[in-house]
Each structure stands twice: as C-alpha cells, then as structure tokens.
Amino acid sequence: MLIPHPLLGPRDSAEFTYLGDASLIARPDGMSDGADEAFYDYLYLRDNPAGIHRELWFHEQGDRSWLVVTRNTLTHEILGAELARDVAMAQRNTPEAKA
Amino acid sequence: MRYSGFRVLREGLFGHKGWKPAWRDPAPKTHYDIIIVGGGGHGLATAHYLAKIYGEKSIAVLEKGWIGGGNVGRNTTIVRSNYLLDGNEPFYEFSLKLWEGLEQDLNYNAMVSQRGILNLCHSDAQRDAYRRRGNAMLLNGADAELLDPDQVRRMAPFLNFDNARFPIKGGLLQRRGGTVRHDAVAWGYARAADSRGVDIIQNCEVTGFRIEKGRVKGVETSRGFIGAGKVGVAVAGSSSRVMEKAGMRLPLESHALQAFVSEGLKPVLPGVITFGAGHFYVSQSDKGGLVFGGDIDGYNSYAQRGNLPVIEDVCEGGMALMPMIGRARLLRMWGGIMDMSMDGSPIIDRTPVDGLYFNGGWCYGGFKATPASGYVFAHLLSTDQPHDTATAYRFDRFRRGYLIDEKGVGAQPNLH
C-alpha cells in the first residue's frame, strides 16, 4: 500500500506503524463528569467498519508525523491522507468544542 | 451412517455407491428454539454440543456462504494449551482434552495428531518466563517440559542454534499439542450435529435481528425471517458487522492474518516449532507442505488477504530460525479476518439484549479453542450460566479492569 503523505508524497506503508481508529485523537477529559464511562468507550469500543475507515498512521521510518489516512478496509484502497495535526486543530475549532 | 474401516471395505466391494451426503440441505423452518449465526468451527461445535450434551431439540446454524469457508479453513491447524493466565489456561486445557476425544465423539477422522509443540527461547530471561509458563500449565493439569539446548538439538538438529543475535537457549515443549486437519473439524461437527437433527442452512445471510421490548424474537435473513427463542452469534471477523445490527459496539478490531504453505517435502519437521525471537511458527502437513505463519498485517481489514511486507517479515523469521527453509519454494498464501479483541482474549457472554448471546474476540487463536468454545457457548445458551472454564470471558471485564492480557500490551489489538 502506498500512503500519499501530504508533505513527502507517496510512501510505502511499511515505513509506518499503525495505531487505529482516528477517533483516538479526541481523548476525553479525565477531569469531567462521567470520565470513567467516556474512557471505557474511548479505550475499548470501536466502530470497526467494513468499508471506509479513518485511521492513524505514524511515519516512524520517515518524518515521524502522524497522519489520518482514509482507507477502504474491504479493498485496502487508500483514498487520502492528511496530517493528524491539521485534523486535531480542525476538531478543536469546531463550535461544539468551543462550547 | 456410521463410518468405520468395515464400511470402507464394504463400499469398496460395491463400487462406493452407498455413500450419502454427510449432512442434509434443509429449507429453514419458521421458528427454532436456538439459532446459531455463523457456520464456522465454533458455530458448528456449539450446535453439536447443544444437541448432544444439553439435549436441545430445535437448533439451526445459519451460514452466509458455505460452512467452513472462513477461518476454520484458513488457519495453520495448531492445537495447544500453553497459556499462562488463570482466566485462559483451564479453558484451553479443557479444549485440548476435547480434541483428544474428538474423533470418537464425532465418528469422523479429523487427523488429530499430537506431535508436540516446541516454543524456543533465546535468552535467559525468556527461559525464565517459559519456566513460569510451564509451571502455570502444570498447575492447571496440562503437560509441559522445559528442554535444554542439547535436548532441542536432538529433536530438531536443523535449527540455527548458534545465531549470534538469537542463539537457542532451550524450549518449552508441550507433547500433547499438535495439529488437526482443520476442514475435517468443520465437516465432522457439521455431520455430527446434522445427525442429531440440527438444520445447517447455508447461503443464508443474517441481515438483522428482530428485537421487541429488549428481547430477541428472531433474525431477518436473505431467506426471510426466522423466529428464535435464543440467538447465539459466532462469526469471528464479522462480529462487529453483525452485532452492529443489534445496536452494539464491540471491543474488537478486524485484522487480516496470513498463512503460508511450501511445496510438499519429505518429512523434516517433528512437530510444531515456534521462533521466540520473532513471530514465526511452522509445522509440516501430512501432505508434506511446510505450513507457517507470523504476525497479522497490523491494520483494520475485511479483505481476507494481506500484503507483501508481512510476507517478507514472516519469511525472514523462517530464515533466521531454520535456514534450510530457504531451499523450499513458497507455494501459496492466503488470509483470514481475525476478531482482535482489546486484551487478546475472547468474549463468550450474554448481551444487553435478552436471548442474544455472543462468542468472539478469538484473535488469531480461535482454531485450537474450537471444541471448548462450542462446548461452553452451548452451556451458556442452554443454561444461561457461564461454563466453569469460561467465567472470565465476560464483556464487562474491560469496564471493570479485569483484562486477560497474556502479552501485556494493553488495548492495542494489532499488537496482541
């Protein structure tokens, strides 16, 4: 599989390590009410879809950036990749995050 | 029809015209007491033990494709009970005991071969860990022997003992472990279950559950609605997909695991051998092929095939362990979808929906568990209580912090 790195162009997936579902970016607040439940959900439960999946890859043998890769789990086709930093910033700037 | 040497002789004399299909191809009825979703090894074993041990009369197994077409036909056929943790070892030892009596129980030749499994160690620390594991096995009634390098050398002289980086320091041997002809396990269970009246319905995909007031009433399928008192789901890599239809999110990820076979060779391997410094395990089939495997591919997949980097990694492990494997040609490789759980151990439990039960999360260790998985799932379905050897395999262990993490890597399914 070739991952289209936004900074480096197409890179062999063997240069990367895999973490899992991109929802892991949104770590719950450990100090909030109901943090137990939120962390159970965050740590252990997964959508695990058959089809389009957004997931975190780490360019360990490269520039050591985290990417959010969009990939089809039924065919292994890679549909896109963006810097996880940009995804996280965008999530932080959404109205619900500010509220 | 009972299979025996006499029957083979008799059929030989009459042109083999008396053989009948090993199981029926029934149309689905409108209602069953118990429906098993998934006609793999675990589902078929569940049906067999429900009928034979628990005396259930009205059972159907629903299979999307053909029985035994999933992981029970795609694994590397190894059976063993060399686990460390209390939540696991009694269960897997129970399974190994069931393997030992399987062929008599099913009247089917599953080629159960207790040729032994040898886990090699490559450092003093790893030998200590194996000693501890062996003791845990002995305490749970399994067999285990710690071998020194000379004993390993006598058993398998072809291994790379003097590798500068990973010298072989000994091994943990379980003589009762070995291999079983995997397809025959599915067929044997199917035939035995069918002979006790279980309807095995192939090409019947479950497309949804009918749930009323928190209780399951039956399943919607590609062949219409089928009512049920209880529904048990045993669908391995498709677990998240199926249970989503009942509104559940599971502590699972689906990953592709590849397996490999070489061309047929004369007998070279005495049993199953595993490399302790990488992830590589190998045995030799009765047909002569070296059957081996290693790590999962490491990213979520439903594709039933893997990619080249892991093939290279597995072959490197083989070359490091037994350089002679480089002279054999790789014949073919294939993939299956593993239901990787968050702690590397399975789940056999009730669900929040009354009458709906779940069996999954087998990671890449489901084949050896087939008989016990079926037995304890049948126990749960029939009595509503977990079997004594499966009390730890509950959904709520994640919430409560009682993980069964043999490898100690945490909630990272691609590392288990």
Short mmCIF file of C-alpha atoms in Angstrom, two decimals:
data_model
loop_
_atom_site.label_atom_id
_atom_site.label_comp_id
_atom_site.label_asym_id
_atom_site.label_seq_id
_atom_site.Cartn_x
_atom_site.Cartn_y
_atom_site.Cartn_z
CA MET A 1 0.00 0.00 0.00
CA LEU A 2 1.23 3.50 -0.85
CA ILE A 3 0.25 6.27 1.53
CA PRO A 4 0.04 9.74 -0.08
CA HIS A 5 1.92 11.70 2.58
CA PRO A 6 0.81 15.37 2.41
CA LEU A 7 4.41 16.60 2.80
CA LEU A 8 6.51 13.81 1.28
CA GLY A 9 4.38 12.37 -1.50
CA PRO A 10 3.63 8.65 -1.90
CA ARG A 11 5.39 6.49 0.74
CA ASP A 12 5.42 2.71 1.31
CA SER A 13 3.07 1.77 4.17
CA ALA A 14 5.90 -0.38 5.59
CA GLU A 15 7.56 2.87 6.74
CA PHE A 16 4.59 3.48 9.04
CA THR A 17 3.23 1.95 12.21
CA TYR A 18 -0.50 1.75 12.79
CA LEU A 19 -2.41 2.90 15.84
CA GLY A 20 -6.09 2.54 14.98
CA ASP A 21 -9.32 4.48 14.53
CA ALA A 22 -8.82 8.24 14.05
CA SER A 23 -11.37 8.87 16.79
CA LEU A 24 -8.45 8.23 19.19
CA ILE A 25 -7.42 11.86 18.52
CA ALA A 26 -10.39 13.03 20.60
CA ARG A 27 -9.18 11.95 24.03
CA PRO A 28 -11.83 12.57 26.72
CA ASP A 29 -11.22 14.97 29.57
CA GLY A 30 -10.21 12.89 32.59
CA MET A 31 -11.49 15.56 34.99
CA SER A 32 -15.01 15.79 33.53
CA ASP A 33 -18.13 14.17 34.99
CA GLY A 34 -18.61 10.66 33.65
CA ALA A 35 -14.93 10.36 32.72
CA ASP A 36 -14.98 6.63 33.65
CA GLU A 37 -17.61 5.91 31.07
CA ALA A 38 -16.04 8.18 28.46
CA PHE A 39 -12.66 6.47 28.87
CA TYR A 40 -14.18 2.97 28.70
CA ASP A 41 -15.71 3.99 25.41
CA TYR A 42 -12.55 5.70 24.16
CA LEU A 43 -10.13 2.94 25.15
CA TYR A 44 -12.05 -0.21 24.30
CA LEU A 45 -15.00 0.25 21.94
CA ARG A 46 -14.53 0.57 18.19
CA ASP A 47 -16.82 1.05 15.19
CA ASN A 48 -14.62 -1.37 13.20
CA PRO A 49 -16.37 -0.63 9.90
CA ALA A 50 -16.24 -2.78 6.77
CA GLY A 51 -15.63 -0.07 4.20
CA ILE A 52 -14.36 3.49 4.62
CA HIS A 53 -12.20 3.84 7.75
CA ARG A 54 -10.29 6.87 9.02
CA GLU A 55 -7.23 5.74 10.94
CA LEU A 56 -3.99 6.93 12.49
CA TRP A 57 -0.65 6.01 10.95
CA PHE A 58 2.74 7.15 12.34
CA HIS A 59 5.58 7.76 9.88
CA GLU A 60 8.14 6.08 12.13
CA GLN A 61 10.72 5.38 9.42
CA GLY A 62 10.23 8.82 7.90
CA ASP A 63 9.46 12.29 9.16
CA ARG A 64 7.75 10.97 12.31
CA SER A 65 4.50 12.78 11.65
CA TRP A 66 1.09 11.35 12.49
CA LEU A 67 -1.31 11.01 9.58
CA VAL A 68 -5.04 10.42 9.36
CA VAL A 69 -5.40 8.03 6.44
CA THR A 70 -8.76 7.30 4.84
CA ARG A 71 -8.79 3.73 3.59
CA ASN A 72 -11.29 1.12 2.46
CA THR A 73 -10.98 -1.91 4.75
CA LEU A 74 -12.67 -4.16 2.19
CA THR A 75 -10.20 -3.47 -0.63
CA HIS A 76 -7.18 -1.80 1.10
CA GLU A 77 -7.60 1.12 -1.31
CA ILE A 78 -6.21 4.34 0.20
CA LEU A 79 -8.42 7.34 -0.53
CA GLY A 80 -6.45 10.11 1.12
CA ALA A 81 -4.12 11.20 3.89
CA GLU A 82 -3.87 14.38 5.94
CA LEU A 83 -1.69 15.50 8.80
CA ALA A 84 -3.26 14.41 12.09
CA ARG A 85 -2.22 17.80 13.47
CA ASP A 86 -4.50 19.56 10.98
CA VAL A 87 -7.37 17.18 11.78
CA ALA A 88 -6.94 17.76 15.51
CA MET A 89 -6.79 21.55 15.07
CA ALA A 90 -9.94 21.50 12.96
CA GLN A 91 -11.72 19.41 15.61
CA ARG A 92 -10.63 21.80 18.33
CA ASN A 93 -12.02 24.75 16.37
CA THR A 94 -15.47 23.30 15.80
CA PRO A 95 -18.33 25.12 17.59
CA GLU A 96 -19.14 22.19 19.91
CA ALA A 97 -15.51 22.01 21.09
CA LYS A 98 -15.55 25.74 21.91
CA ALA A 99 -18.84 25.45 23.79
CA MET B 1 -24.40 -43.76 8.52
CA ARG B 2 -21.59 -44.79 10.82
CA TYR B 3 -18.08 -44.53 9.37
CA SER B 4 -15.67 -47.41 10.01
CA GLY B 5 -12.97 -49.48 8.36
CA PHE B 6 -15.57 -52.14 7.71
CA ARG B 7 -17.79 -49.60 5.91
CA VAL B 8 -14.90 -48.56 3.63
CA LEU B 9 -14.26 -52.23 2.80
CA ARG B 10 -17.92 -52.90 2.12
CA GLU B 11 -18.33 -49.83 -0.07
CA GLY B 12 -15.18 -50.81 -1.93
CA LEU B 13 -16.80 -54.12 -2.85
CA PHE B 14 -19.97 -52.43 -4.13
CA GLY B 15 -18.46 -49.62 -6.19
CA HIS B 16 -18.75 -46.91 -3.50
CA LYS B 17 -22.41 -46.40 -4.39
CA GLY B 18 -23.67 -46.41 -0.80
CA TRP B 19 -22.09 -43.18 0.42
CA LYS B 20 -24.57 -40.42 1.21
CA PRO B 21 -24.07 -36.67 1.74
CA ALA B 22 -22.61 -36.11 5.21
CA TRP B 23 -25.29 -33.56 6.10
CA ARG B 24 -28.69 -32.51 4.74
CA ASP B 25 -29.51 -29.27 2.93
CA PRO B 26 -32.78 -28.32 4.68
CA ALA B 27 -35.01 -25.33 3.99
CA PRO B 28 -35.28 -23.02 7.00
CA LYS B 29 -38.28 -23.58 9.29
CA THR B 30 -40.27 -20.64 10.62
CA HIS B 31 -39.01 -20.99 14.19
CA TYR B 32 -36.19 -22.63 16.17
CA ASP B 33 -35.50 -22.71 19.89
CA ILE B 34 -31.88 -21.75 19.26
CA ILE B 35 -30.30 -20.19 16.19
CA ILE B 36 -26.53 -20.08 15.80
CA VAL B 37 -25.31 -17.37 13.44
CA GLY B 38 -22.12 -18.48 11.73
CA GLY B 39 -21.37 -21.94 10.29
CA GLY B 40 -17.69 -21.98 11.14
CA GLY B 41 -15.91 -24.31 13.53
CA HIS B 42 -17.20 -22.57 16.65
CA GLY B 43 -20.81 -22.33 15.45
CA LEU B 44 -20.97 -25.95 14.31
CA ALA B 45 -19.31 -27.16 17.52
CA THR B 46 -21.84 -25.16 19.52
CA ALA B 47 -24.70 -26.84 17.65
CA HIS B 48 -23.18 -30.29 18.20
CA TYR B 49 -22.76 -29.87 21.94
CA LEU B 50 -26.18 -28.21 22.31
CA ALA B 51 -27.77 -31.28 20.77
CA LYS B 52 -25.55 -33.94 22.31
CA ILE B 53 -24.68 -32.67 25.80
CA TYR B 54 -27.51 -30.25 26.55
CA GLY B 55 -30.33 -32.17 24.82
CA GLU B 56 -31.66 -29.26 22.80
CA LYS B 57 -34.04 -30.39 20.05
CA SER B 58 -34.68 -27.42 17.80
CA ILE B 59 -31.45 -25.85 16.54
CA ALA B 60 -30.37 -24.18 13.31
CA VAL B 61 -26.98 -22.97 12.15
CA LEU B 62 -27.17 -20.10 9.63
CA GLU B 63 -24.18 -19.54 7.37
CA LYS B 64 -23.77 -16.68 4.89
CA GLY B 65 -21.62 -18.70 2.48
CA TRP B 66 -20.67 -22.35 2.83
CA ILE B 67 -19.74 -23.99 6.11
CA GLY B 68 -16.06 -23.98 6.96
CA GLY B 69 -15.27 -21.30 4.37
CA GLY B 70 -13.95 -18.81 6.91
CA ASN B 71 -11.21 -19.07 9.48
CA VAL B 72 -11.70 -22.77 10.28
CA GLY B 73 -10.50 -23.45 6.73
CA ARG B 74 -7.77 -20.79 6.76
CA ASN B 75 -5.68 -21.39 9.89
CA THR B 76 -2.40 -23.22 10.46
CA THR B 77 -4.16 -26.14 12.23
CA ILE B 78 -2.23 -25.95 15.51
CA VAL B 79 -3.77 -27.11 18.80
CA ARG B 80 -2.14 -26.48 22.19
CA SER B 81 -2.89 -25.33 25.72
CA ASN B 82 0.25 -23.42 26.68
CA TYR B 83 -1.26 -20.31 28.22
CA LEU B 84 -0.12 -18.52 31.35
CA LEU B 85 -3.08 -16.72 32.90
CA ASP B 86 -5.75 -18.24 35.14
CA GLY B 87 -8.58 -16.89 33.00
CA ASN B 88 -7.24 -18.73 29.96
CA GLU B 89 -5.34 -21.90 30.82
CA PRO B 90 -8.20 -24.02 32.26
CA PHE B 91 -10.30 -23.20 29.20
CA TYR B 92 -7.61 -24.13 26.68
CA GLU B 93 -6.71 -27.30 28.60
CA PHE B 94 -10.40 -28.26 28.52
CA SER B 95 -10.24 -27.69 24.77
CA LEU B 96 -7.16 -29.87 24.34
CA LYS B 97 -8.88 -32.69 26.27
CA LEU B 98 -11.88 -32.40 23.94
CA TRP B 99 -9.52 -32.58 20.93
CA GLU B 100 -8.11 -35.82 22.33
CA GLY B 101 -11.54 -37.47 22.25
CA LEU B 102 -12.91 -35.61 19.24
CA GLU B 103 -12.74 -38.29 16.58
CA GLN B 104 -14.52 -40.89 18.73
CA ASP B 105 -17.10 -38.30 19.75
CA LEU B 106 -17.84 -37.29 16.15
CA ASN B 107 -17.14 -40.64 14.43
CA TYR B 108 -15.07 -38.63 11.98
CA ASN B 109 -11.40 -38.72 11.08
CA ALA B 110 -10.12 -35.24 11.90
CA MET B 111 -6.49 -36.42 11.80
CA VAL B 112 -5.80 -35.25 15.35
CA SER B 113 -2.03 -35.60 15.62
CA GLN B 114 -0.37 -34.91 18.97
CA ARG B 115 3.07 -34.40 17.51
CA GLY B 116 4.05 -31.79 20.12
CA ILE B 117 4.62 -28.07 20.09
CA LEU B 118 8.02 -26.60 20.94
CA ASN B 119 8.34 -22.90 21.84
CA LEU B 120 12.00 -21.89 21.54
CA CYS B 121 13.64 -19.42 23.89
CA HIS B 122 16.62 -17.26 23.00
CA SER B 123 17.67 -15.53 26.22
CA ASP B 124 17.94 -16.33 29.92
CA ALA B 125 15.01 -14.05 30.67
CA GLN B 126 12.84 -15.79 28.11
CA ARG B 127 13.76 -19.19 29.55
CA ASP B 128 12.68 -17.98 32.99
CA ALA B 129 9.40 -16.76 31.53
CA TYR B 130 8.86 -20.16 29.89
CA ARG B 131 9.62 -21.94 33.17
CA ARG B 132 6.94 -19.83 34.81
CA ARG B 133 4.51 -20.54 31.99
CA GLY B 134 5.26 -24.27 32.15
CA ASN B 135 4.58 -24.27 35.88
CA ALA B 136 1.27 -22.47 35.32
CA MET B 137 0.37 -25.13 32.76
CA LEU B 138 1.26 -27.98 35.15
CA LEU B 139 -0.82 -26.38 37.92
CA ASN B 140 -3.80 -26.43 35.57
CA GLY B 141 -3.38 -30.08 34.68
CA ALA B 142 -1.66 -29.60 31.32
CA ASP B 143 1.72 -31.07 30.39
CA ALA B 144 4.90 -29.04 29.94
CA GLU B 145 8.61 -29.81 29.75
CA LEU B 146 11.48 -27.34 29.73
CA LEU B 147 14.20 -28.55 27.36
CA ASP B 148 17.85 -27.53 27.43
CA PRO B 149 19.68 -26.72 24.15
CA ASP B 150 21.02 -30.29 23.80
CA GLN B 151 17.55 -31.78 24.07
CA VAL B 152 16.28 -29.31 21.47
CA ARG B 153 19.25 -30.18 19.23
CA ARG B 154 18.42 -33.88 19.38
CA MET B 155 14.82 -33.14 18.47
CA ALA B 156 15.42 -30.59 15.71
CA PRO B 157 19.08 -30.57 14.60
CA PHE B 158 18.34 -28.34 11.62
CA LEU B 159 17.60 -25.21 13.68
CA ASN B 160 20.00 -22.28 13.69
CA PHE B 161 21.42 -22.82 17.21
CA ASP B 162 24.41 -20.54 17.01
CA ASN B 163 22.76 -17.47 15.56
CA ALA B 164 24.86 -14.62 17.02
CA ARG B 165 21.84 -12.49 17.81
CA PHE B 166 19.27 -15.14 18.77
CA PRO B 167 21.05 -18.32 19.98
CA ILE B 168 18.65 -21.09 21.03
CA LYS B 169 18.78 -21.42 24.80
CA GLY B 170 16.15 -24.14 25.12
CA GLY B 171 12.45 -24.57 24.66
CA LEU B 172 9.13 -25.24 26.31
CA LEU B 173 7.64 -28.44 24.95
CA GLN B 174 4.01 -29.49 25.18
CA ARG B 175 3.91 -33.05 23.87
CA ARG B 176 0.11 -33.22 23.82
CA GLY B 177 -0.11 -30.24 21.46
CA GLY B 178 -0.03 -30.79 17.73
CA THR B 179 -2.12 -30.35 14.61
CA VAL B 180 -5.61 -31.27 13.42
CA ARG B 181 -6.95 -31.38 9.87
CA HIS B 182 -8.92 -28.12 10.00
CA ASP B 183 -11.55 -28.67 7.31
CA ALA B 184 -12.39 -32.05 8.78
CA VAL B 185 -13.19 -30.33 12.07
CA ALA B 186 -15.91 -28.25 10.41
CA TRP B 187 -17.20 -31.23 8.43
CA GLY B 188 -17.09 -33.59 11.40
CA TYR B 189 -19.02 -31.22 13.64
CA ALA B 190 -21.50 -30.49 10.83
CA ARG B 191 -22.15 -34.18 10.23
CA ALA B 192 -22.48 -34.97 13.93
CA ALA B 193 -24.82 -32.04 14.55
CA ASP B 194 -26.90 -32.85 11.48
CA SER B 195 -27.31 -36.46 12.60
CA ARG B 196 -28.92 -35.15 15.80
CA GLY B 197 -31.41 -33.05 13.86
CA VAL B 198 -29.62 -29.70 13.67
CA ASP B 199 -30.57 -27.79 10.49
CA ILE B 200 -27.44 -26.44 8.81
CA ILE B 201 -28.64 -23.73 6.45
CA GLN B 202 -26.02 -22.42 4.04
CA ASN B 203 -26.24 -19.38 1.76
CA CYS B 204 -28.40 -17.72 4.38
CA GLU B 205 -27.05 -14.35 5.48
CA VAL B 206 -28.37 -12.73 8.64
CA THR B 207 -29.31 -9.16 7.72
CA GLY B 208 -30.80 -8.04 11.02
CA PHE B 209 -32.25 -9.01 14.36
CA ARG B 210 -35.89 -8.63 15.35
CA ILE B 211 -35.80 -7.23 18.88
CA GLU B 212 -39.01 -6.42 20.78
CA LYS B 213 -39.03 -4.90 24.26
CA GLY B 214 -35.36 -5.71 24.73
CA ARG B 215 -35.78 -9.36 23.78
CA VAL B 216 -34.67 -11.06 20.58
CA LYS B 217 -37.53 -12.65 18.61
CA GLY B 218 -35.60 -13.94 15.64
CA VAL B 219 -33.37 -12.98 12.76
CA GLU B 220 -34.00 -11.37 9.39
CA THR B 221 -32.12 -13.28 6.73
CA SER B 222 -31.59 -13.31 2.99
CA ARG B 223 -34.08 -16.23 3.02
CA GLY B 224 -36.72 -14.47 5.10
CA PHE B 225 -37.50 -14.04 8.78
CA ILE B 226 -36.71 -16.96 11.10
CA GLY B 227 -38.09 -16.85 14.63
CA ALA B 228 -35.94 -17.93 17.56
CA GLY B 229 -36.06 -18.26 21.32
CA LYS B 230 -32.36 -17.61 21.62
CA VAL B 231 -29.73 -16.46 19.15
CA GLY B 232 -26.00 -17.12 19.50
CA VAL B 233 -23.57 -15.22 17.29
CA ALA B 234 -20.20 -16.82 16.44
CA VAL B 235 -18.95 -15.02 13.35
CA ALA B 236 -15.28 -14.22 14.15
CA GLY B 237 -14.00 -11.42 11.90
CA SER B 238 -17.54 -10.27 11.06
CA SER B 239 -18.50 -9.82 14.72
CA SER B 240 -18.63 -6.01 14.67
CA ARG B 241 -20.65 -6.04 11.45
CA VAL B 242 -23.25 -8.49 12.76
CA MET B 243 -23.58 -7.13 16.29
CA GLU B 244 -23.96 -3.59 14.93
CA LYS B 245 -27.33 -4.81 13.62
CA ALA B 246 -28.30 -5.38 17.25
CA GLY B 247 -27.07 -1.90 18.18
CA MET B 248 -23.85 -2.99 19.87
CA ARG B 249 -20.31 -1.62 19.57
CA LEU B 250 -17.71 -4.23 20.47
CA PRO B 251 -14.20 -4.06 21.95
CA LEU B 252 -12.89 -5.55 18.70
CA GLU B 253 -10.97 -4.68 15.55
CA SER B 254 -10.90 -6.89 12.47
CA HIS B 255 -7.43 -7.63 11.10
CA ALA B 256 -6.02 -9.79 8.30
CA LEU B 257 -3.76 -12.70 9.23
CA GLN B 258 -1.87 -14.54 6.52
CA ALA B 259 -0.77 -18.16 6.42
CA PHE B 260 1.64 -19.86 4.05
CA VAL B 261 2.44 -23.29 2.68
CA SER B 262 5.51 -24.53 0.86
CA GLU B 263 5.69 -27.22 -1.80
CA GLY B 264 5.41 -30.78 -0.50
CA LEU B 265 8.58 -32.16 1.08
CA LYS B 266 9.64 -35.41 2.68
CA PRO B 267 9.17 -35.42 6.47
CA VAL B 268 11.57 -32.89 8.01
CA LEU B 269 9.75 -31.38 10.99
CA PRO B 270 8.95 -33.47 14.06
CA GLY B 271 6.12 -31.26 15.29
CA VAL B 272 5.16 -27.62 15.63
CA ILE B 273 8.09 -25.24 16.24
CA THR B 274 7.81 -21.57 17.16
CA PHE B 275 10.53 -18.93 16.99
CA GLY B 276 10.81 -16.99 20.26
CA ALA B 277 12.74 -14.01 18.94
CA GLY B 278 10.41 -13.10 16.11
CA HIS B 279 6.90 -14.20 15.31
CA PHE B 280 7.12 -17.37 13.25
CA TYR B 281 5.57 -20.80 13.71
CA VAL B 282 5.83 -23.79 11.45
CA SER B 283 4.63 -27.36 11.15
CA GLN B 284 4.53 -29.90 8.35
CA SER B 285 1.26 -31.15 6.99
CA ASP B 286 0.70 -34.83 6.29
CA LYS B 287 0.84 -33.94 2.59
CA GLY B 288 4.39 -32.65 3.16
CA GLY B 289 3.98 -28.89 2.86
CA LEU B 290 5.55 -26.66 5.48
CA VAL B 291 2.64 -24.69 6.94
CA PHE B 292 3.72 -21.46 8.60
CA GLY B 293 2.66 -18.02 9.67
CA GLY B 294 3.54 -14.99 11.75
CA ASP B 295 2.11 -11.61 12.62
CA ILE B 296 -1.16 -10.10 11.50
CA ASP B 297 -0.83 -7.38 8.89
CA GLY B 298 -1.50 -4.78 11.55
CA TYR B 299 -4.23 -2.52 10.14
CA ASN B 300 -8.01 -2.94 10.11
CA SER B 301 -9.07 -5.18 7.24
CA TYR B 302 -12.01 -7.20 5.99
CA ALA B 303 -10.25 -8.21 2.77
CA GLN B 304 -9.29 -11.85 3.56
CA ARG B 305 -5.89 -11.22 2.04
CA GLY B 306 -2.75 -9.48 3.22
CA ASN B 307 0.13 -7.51 1.78
CA LEU B 308 3.78 -8.12 0.91
CA PRO B 309 5.62 -6.51 3.88
CA VAL B 310 4.28 -9.14 6.29
CA ILE B 311 5.08 -11.95 3.85
CA GLU B 312 8.69 -10.71 3.79
CA ASP B 313 8.75 -10.42 7.59
CA VAL B 314 7.42 -13.96 8.09
CA CYS B 315 9.90 -15.42 5.60
CA GLU B 316 12.75 -13.58 7.33
CA GLY B 317 11.66 -15.15 10.61
CA GLY B 318 11.72 -18.57 8.96
CA MET B 319 15.19 -17.99 7.54
CA ALA B 320 16.51 -16.86 10.94
CA LEU B 321 15.11 -19.94 12.67
CA MET B 322 15.74 -22.70 10.14
CA PRO B 323 17.86 -21.61 7.17
CA MET B 324 17.00 -24.80 5.28
CA ILE B 325 13.53 -23.35 4.66
CA GLY B 326 15.18 -21.12 2.05
CA ARG B 327 15.52 -24.17 -0.21
CA ALA B 328 11.78 -24.75 -0.27
CA ARG B 329 9.52 -22.85 -2.62
CA LEU B 330 6.55 -20.97 -1.26
CA LEU B 331 3.51 -22.49 -2.88
CA ARG B 332 0.69 -20.23 -1.80
CA MET B 333 -0.54 -17.91 0.92
CA TRP B 334 -3.97 -16.77 1.98
CA GLY B 335 -5.62 -14.57 4.58
CA GLY B 336 -8.42 -14.67 7.11
CA ILE B 337 -10.11 -11.97 9.16
CA MET B 338 -9.34 -12.07 12.87
CA ASP B 339 -11.62 -10.59 15.51
CA MET B 340 -8.81 -8.96 17.51
CA SER B 341 -10.00 -8.04 20.99
CA MET B 342 -8.67 -5.29 23.20
CA ASP B 343 -6.80 -7.65 25.54
CA GLY B 344 -6.07 -10.56 23.20
CA SER B 345 -8.60 -12.86 24.86
CA PRO B 346 -12.08 -13.95 23.77
CA ILE B 347 -15.57 -12.97 24.88
CA ILE B 348 -18.32 -15.56 25.48
CA ASP B 349 -21.21 -13.82 27.14
CA ARG B 350 -24.78 -12.62 27.22
CA THR B 351 -25.52 -9.24 25.65
CA PRO B 352 -27.77 -6.40 26.83
CA VAL B 353 -30.47 -7.90 24.54
CA ASP B 354 -32.31 -10.78 26.25
CA GLY B 355 -31.83 -14.03 24.39
CA LEU B 356 -28.91 -12.74 22.31
CA TYR B 357 -25.51 -14.25 23.07
CA PHE B 358 -22.06 -13.51 21.70
CA ASN B 359 -18.96 -15.62 21.11
CA GLY B 360 -15.96 -13.87 19.56
CA GLY B 361 -12.76 -11.93 20.02
CA TRP B 362 -10.64 -15.03 19.32
CA CYS B 363 -7.82 -13.00 17.85
CA TYR B 364 -5.61 -15.41 15.91
CA GLY B 365 -6.05 -18.27 18.38
CA GLY B 366 -9.55 -19.46 17.58
CA PHE B 367 -8.85 -22.82 15.95
CA LYS B 368 -7.37 -24.56 18.99
CA ALA B 369 -10.33 -23.30 21.01
CA THR B 370 -12.97 -24.74 18.67
CA PRO B 371 -14.24 -27.68 20.80
CA ALA B 372 -14.23 -25.84 24.12
CA SER B 373 -15.65 -22.68 22.57
CA GLY B 374 -18.55 -24.73 21.22
CA TYR B 375 -18.99 -26.57 24.50
CA VAL B 376 -19.02 -23.53 26.77
CA PHE B 377 -21.14 -21.49 24.35
CA ALA B 378 -23.64 -24.36 24.28
CA HIS B 379 -23.55 -24.35 28.09
CA LEU B 380 -24.26 -20.60 28.16
CA LEU B 381 -27.03 -20.82 25.56
CA SER B 382 -28.74 -23.73 27.24
CA THR B 383 -28.34 -22.89 30.94
CA ASP B 384 -27.87 -19.09 30.80
CA GLN B 385 -24.82 -19.52 33.05
CA PRO B 386 -21.17 -19.33 32.03
CA HIS B 387 -19.30 -22.63 31.99
CA ASP B 388 -16.77 -23.08 34.81
CA THR B 389 -13.82 -22.70 32.44
CA ALA B 390 -15.17 -19.53 30.79
CA THR B 391 -16.18 -17.34 33.72
CA ALA B 392 -13.53 -14.74 32.87
CA TYR B 393 -14.66 -14.20 29.26
CA ARG B 394 -17.21 -11.50 30.03
CA PHE B 395 -17.95 -8.25 28.21
CA ASP B 396 -17.71 -6.24 31.42
CA ARG B 397 -14.10 -7.18 32.13
CA PHE B 398 -12.98 -4.15 30.13
CA ARG B 399 -15.19 -1.78 32.08
CA ARG B 400 -14.14 -3.34 35.39
CA GLY B 401 -10.45 -3.54 34.58
CA TYR B 402 -10.17 -7.36 34.72
CA LEU B 403 -8.35 -7.77 31.42
CA ILE B 404 -6.86 -11.12 30.41
CA ASP B 405 -3.81 -9.76 28.65
CA GLU B 406 -1.39 -12.68 28.01
CA LYS B 407 1.02 -10.45 26.16
CA GLY B 408 0.70 -7.40 28.40
CA VAL B 409 0.45 -4.81 25.64
CA GLY B 410 -2.83 -3.12 26.60
CA ALA B 411 -5.73 -2.05 24.42
CA GLN B 412 -3.80 -2.23 21.16
CA PRO B 413 -5.36 -5.05 19.11
CA ASN B 414 -2.71 -5.14 16.37
CA LEU B 415 0.00 -5.96 18.94
CA HIS B 416 -1.72 -8.98 20.56
#
